[in-house]
Short mmCIF file of N, CA and C in Angstrom, two decimals:
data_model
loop_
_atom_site.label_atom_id
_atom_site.label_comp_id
_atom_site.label_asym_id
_atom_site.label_seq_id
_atom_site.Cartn_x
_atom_site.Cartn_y
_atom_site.Cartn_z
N UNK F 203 75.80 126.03 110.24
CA UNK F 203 75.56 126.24 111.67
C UNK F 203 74.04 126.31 111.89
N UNK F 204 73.47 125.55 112.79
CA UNK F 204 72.05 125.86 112.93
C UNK F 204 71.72 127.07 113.49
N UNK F 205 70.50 127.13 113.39
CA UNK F 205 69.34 128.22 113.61
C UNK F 205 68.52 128.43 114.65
N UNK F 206 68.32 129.45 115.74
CA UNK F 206 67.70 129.05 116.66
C UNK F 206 66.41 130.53 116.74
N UNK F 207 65.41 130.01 117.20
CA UNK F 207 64.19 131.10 117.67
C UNK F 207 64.01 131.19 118.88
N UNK F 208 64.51 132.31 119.68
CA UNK F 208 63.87 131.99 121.35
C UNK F 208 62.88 133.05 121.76
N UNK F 209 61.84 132.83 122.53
CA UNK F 209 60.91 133.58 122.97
C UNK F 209 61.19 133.93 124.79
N UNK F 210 61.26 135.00 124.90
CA UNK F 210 61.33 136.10 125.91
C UNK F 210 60.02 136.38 126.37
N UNK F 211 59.30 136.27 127.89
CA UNK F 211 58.21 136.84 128.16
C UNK F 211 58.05 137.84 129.49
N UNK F 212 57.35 138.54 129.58
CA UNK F 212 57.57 139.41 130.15
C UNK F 212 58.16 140.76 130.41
N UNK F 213 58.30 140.96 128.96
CA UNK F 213 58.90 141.97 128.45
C UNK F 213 58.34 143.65 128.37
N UNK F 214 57.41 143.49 129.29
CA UNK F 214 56.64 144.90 129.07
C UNK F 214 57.00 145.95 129.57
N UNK F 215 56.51 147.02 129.33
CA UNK F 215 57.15 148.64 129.32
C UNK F 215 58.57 148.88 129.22
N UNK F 216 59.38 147.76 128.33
CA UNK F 216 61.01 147.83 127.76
C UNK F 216 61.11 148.72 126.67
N UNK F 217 61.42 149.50 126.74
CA UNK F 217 62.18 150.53 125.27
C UNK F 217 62.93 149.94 124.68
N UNK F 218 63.24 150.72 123.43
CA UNK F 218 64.35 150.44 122.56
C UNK F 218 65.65 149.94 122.95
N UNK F 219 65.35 151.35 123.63
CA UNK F 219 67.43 150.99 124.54
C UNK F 219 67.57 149.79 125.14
N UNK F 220 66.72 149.59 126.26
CA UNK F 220 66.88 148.64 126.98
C UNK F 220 66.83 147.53 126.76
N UNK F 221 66.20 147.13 125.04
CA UNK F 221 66.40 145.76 124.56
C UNK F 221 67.45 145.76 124.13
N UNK F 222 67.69 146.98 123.29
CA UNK F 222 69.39 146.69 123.03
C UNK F 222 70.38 146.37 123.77
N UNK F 223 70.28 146.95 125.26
CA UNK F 223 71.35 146.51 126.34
C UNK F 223 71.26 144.94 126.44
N UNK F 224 70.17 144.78 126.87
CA UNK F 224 69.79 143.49 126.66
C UNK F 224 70.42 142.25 125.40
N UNK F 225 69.99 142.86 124.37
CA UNK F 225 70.57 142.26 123.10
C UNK F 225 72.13 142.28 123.39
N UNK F 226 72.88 143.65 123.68
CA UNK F 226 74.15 143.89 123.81
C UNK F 226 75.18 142.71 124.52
N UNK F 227 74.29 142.33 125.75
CA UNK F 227 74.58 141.61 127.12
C UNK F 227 74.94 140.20 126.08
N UNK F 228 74.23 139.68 125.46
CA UNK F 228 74.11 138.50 125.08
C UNK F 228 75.71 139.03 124.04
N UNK F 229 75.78 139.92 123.25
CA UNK F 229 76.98 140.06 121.90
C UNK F 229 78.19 139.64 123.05
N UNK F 230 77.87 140.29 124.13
CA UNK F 230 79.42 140.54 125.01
C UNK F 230 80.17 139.51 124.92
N UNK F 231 79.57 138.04 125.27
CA UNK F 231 79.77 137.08 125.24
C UNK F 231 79.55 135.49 125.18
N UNK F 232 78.49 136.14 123.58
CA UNK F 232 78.38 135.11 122.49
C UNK F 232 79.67 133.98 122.39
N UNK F 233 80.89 134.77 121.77
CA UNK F 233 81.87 133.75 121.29
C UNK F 233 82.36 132.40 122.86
N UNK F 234 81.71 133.20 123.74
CA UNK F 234 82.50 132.17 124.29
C UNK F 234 81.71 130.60 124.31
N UNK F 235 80.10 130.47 123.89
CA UNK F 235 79.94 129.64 123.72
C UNK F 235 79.62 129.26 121.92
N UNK F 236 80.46 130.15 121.19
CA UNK F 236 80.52 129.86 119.83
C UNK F 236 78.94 129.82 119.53
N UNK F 237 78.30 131.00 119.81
CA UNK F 237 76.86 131.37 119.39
C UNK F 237 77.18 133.19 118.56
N UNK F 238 76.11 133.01 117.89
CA UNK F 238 75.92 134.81 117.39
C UNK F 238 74.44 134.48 117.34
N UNK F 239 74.08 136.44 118.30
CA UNK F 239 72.98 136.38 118.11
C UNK F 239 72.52 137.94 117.20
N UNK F 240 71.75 137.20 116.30
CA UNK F 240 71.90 138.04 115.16
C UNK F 240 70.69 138.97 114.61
N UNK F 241 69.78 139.17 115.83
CA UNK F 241 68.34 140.20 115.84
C UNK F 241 67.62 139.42 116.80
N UNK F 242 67.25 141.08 117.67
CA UNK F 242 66.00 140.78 118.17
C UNK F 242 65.27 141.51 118.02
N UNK F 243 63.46 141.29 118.62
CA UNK F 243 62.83 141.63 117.98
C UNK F 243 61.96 141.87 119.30
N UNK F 244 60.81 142.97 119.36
CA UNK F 244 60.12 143.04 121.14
C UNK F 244 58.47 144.14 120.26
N UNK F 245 57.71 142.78 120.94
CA UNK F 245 56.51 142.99 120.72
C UNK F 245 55.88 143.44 121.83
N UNK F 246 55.85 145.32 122.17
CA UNK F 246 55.70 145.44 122.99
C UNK F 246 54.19 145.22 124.52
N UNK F 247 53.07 144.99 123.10
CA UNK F 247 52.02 144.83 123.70
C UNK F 247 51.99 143.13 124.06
N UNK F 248 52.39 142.39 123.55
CA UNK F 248 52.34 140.82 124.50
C UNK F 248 53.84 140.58 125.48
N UNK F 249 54.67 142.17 125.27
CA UNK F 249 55.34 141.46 126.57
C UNK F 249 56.97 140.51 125.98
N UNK F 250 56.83 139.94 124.61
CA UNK F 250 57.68 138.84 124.06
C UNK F 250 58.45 140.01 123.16
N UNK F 251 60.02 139.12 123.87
CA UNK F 251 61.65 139.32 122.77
C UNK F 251 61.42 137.91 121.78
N UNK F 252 61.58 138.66 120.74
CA UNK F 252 61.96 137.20 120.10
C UNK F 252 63.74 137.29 119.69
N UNK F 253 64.49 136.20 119.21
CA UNK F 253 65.82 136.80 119.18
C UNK F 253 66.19 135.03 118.30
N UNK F 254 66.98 135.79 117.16
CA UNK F 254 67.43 134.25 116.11
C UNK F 254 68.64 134.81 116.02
N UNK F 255 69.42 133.59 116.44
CA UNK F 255 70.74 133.36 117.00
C UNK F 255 71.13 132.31 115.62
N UNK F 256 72.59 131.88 115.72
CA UNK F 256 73.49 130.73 114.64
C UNK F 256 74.06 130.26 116.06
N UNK F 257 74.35 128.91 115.94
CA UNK F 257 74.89 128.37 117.22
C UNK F 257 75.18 126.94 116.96
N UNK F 258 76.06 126.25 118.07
CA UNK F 258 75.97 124.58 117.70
C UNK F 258 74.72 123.73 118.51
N UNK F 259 74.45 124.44 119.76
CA UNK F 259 73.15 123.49 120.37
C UNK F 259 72.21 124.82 120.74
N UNK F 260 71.13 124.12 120.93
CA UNK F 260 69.85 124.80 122.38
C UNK F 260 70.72 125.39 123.24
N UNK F 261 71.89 123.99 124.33
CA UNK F 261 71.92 124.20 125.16
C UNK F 261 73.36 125.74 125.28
N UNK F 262 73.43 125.66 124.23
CA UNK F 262 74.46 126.83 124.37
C UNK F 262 73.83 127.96 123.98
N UNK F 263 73.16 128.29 123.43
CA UNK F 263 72.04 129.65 123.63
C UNK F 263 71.34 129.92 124.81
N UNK F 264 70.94 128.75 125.23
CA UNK F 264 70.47 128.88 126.89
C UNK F 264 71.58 129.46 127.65
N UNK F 265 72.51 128.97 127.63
CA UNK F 265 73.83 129.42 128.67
C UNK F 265 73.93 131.28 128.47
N UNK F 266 73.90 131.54 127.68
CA UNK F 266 74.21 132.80 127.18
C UNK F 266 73.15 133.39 127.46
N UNK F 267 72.45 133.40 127.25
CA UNK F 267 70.81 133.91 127.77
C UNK F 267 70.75 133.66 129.23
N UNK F 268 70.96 132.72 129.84
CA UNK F 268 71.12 132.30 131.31
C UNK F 268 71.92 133.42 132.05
N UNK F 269 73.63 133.42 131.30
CA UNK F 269 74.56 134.06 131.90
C UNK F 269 74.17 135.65 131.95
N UNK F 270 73.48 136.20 130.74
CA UNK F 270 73.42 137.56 130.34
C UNK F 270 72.43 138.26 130.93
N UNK F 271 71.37 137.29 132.40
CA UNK F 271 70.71 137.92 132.89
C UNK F 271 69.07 137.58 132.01
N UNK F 272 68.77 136.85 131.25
CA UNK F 272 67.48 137.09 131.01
C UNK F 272 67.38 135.23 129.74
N UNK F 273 67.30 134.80 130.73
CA UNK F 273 67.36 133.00 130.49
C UNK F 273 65.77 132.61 130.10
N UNK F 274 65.36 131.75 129.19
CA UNK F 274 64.28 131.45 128.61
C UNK F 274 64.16 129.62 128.42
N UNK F 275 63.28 129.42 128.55
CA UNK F 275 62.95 127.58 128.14
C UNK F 275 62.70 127.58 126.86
N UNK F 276 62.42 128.61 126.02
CA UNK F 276 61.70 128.66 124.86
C UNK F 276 62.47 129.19 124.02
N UNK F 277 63.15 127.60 123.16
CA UNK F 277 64.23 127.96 122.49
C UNK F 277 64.29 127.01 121.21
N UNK F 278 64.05 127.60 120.36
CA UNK F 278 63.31 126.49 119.14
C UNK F 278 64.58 126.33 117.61
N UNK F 279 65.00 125.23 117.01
CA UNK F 279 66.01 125.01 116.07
C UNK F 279 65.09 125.02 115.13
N UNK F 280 65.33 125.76 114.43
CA UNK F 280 64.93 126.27 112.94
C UNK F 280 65.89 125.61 112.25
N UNK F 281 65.21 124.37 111.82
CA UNK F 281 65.89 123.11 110.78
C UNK F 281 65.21 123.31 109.33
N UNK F 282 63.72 124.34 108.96
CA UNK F 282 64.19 123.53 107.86
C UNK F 282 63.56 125.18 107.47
N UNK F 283 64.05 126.02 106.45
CA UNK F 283 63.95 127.35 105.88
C UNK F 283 63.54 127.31 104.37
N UNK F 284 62.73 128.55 103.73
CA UNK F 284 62.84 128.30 102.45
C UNK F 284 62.66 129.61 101.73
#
């Protein structure tokens, strides 16, 4: 299953919790576009979620991110690992 990296901006003065809700939003309903998203990550001084998902496209991580309230263009397939 591929690999995906997406970048989140605008993320500033978010706590813990609230990325987790955030993160949560996306678990709720992952399966329905046969995505898992499997960590995120919030750098609080530039503002950026980062979040690496398993999925079959881009465009179905977008949907889920779209649907869950916090949709991004910046969504990168991590093809080659080592």
């Amino acid at each position: 299953m591929p690999k995906f990296m997406d970048i989140h901006d605008g993320f500033f003065g978010v706590t813990e919790e609230q990325l987790q809700a955030a993160h949560d939003a996306d678990l709720a309903i992952e399966r329905e576009e046969g995505v898992h998203f499997e960590r995120a990550w919030l750098d609080p001084d530039s503002g950026k979620v980062f979040c690496l998902a398993t999925g079959p496209s881009i465009d179905a991580v977008a949907r889920i991110h779209d649907r869950a309230g916090h949709p991004t263009p910046n969504i990168f397939e991590l093809s080659i690992e080592v």
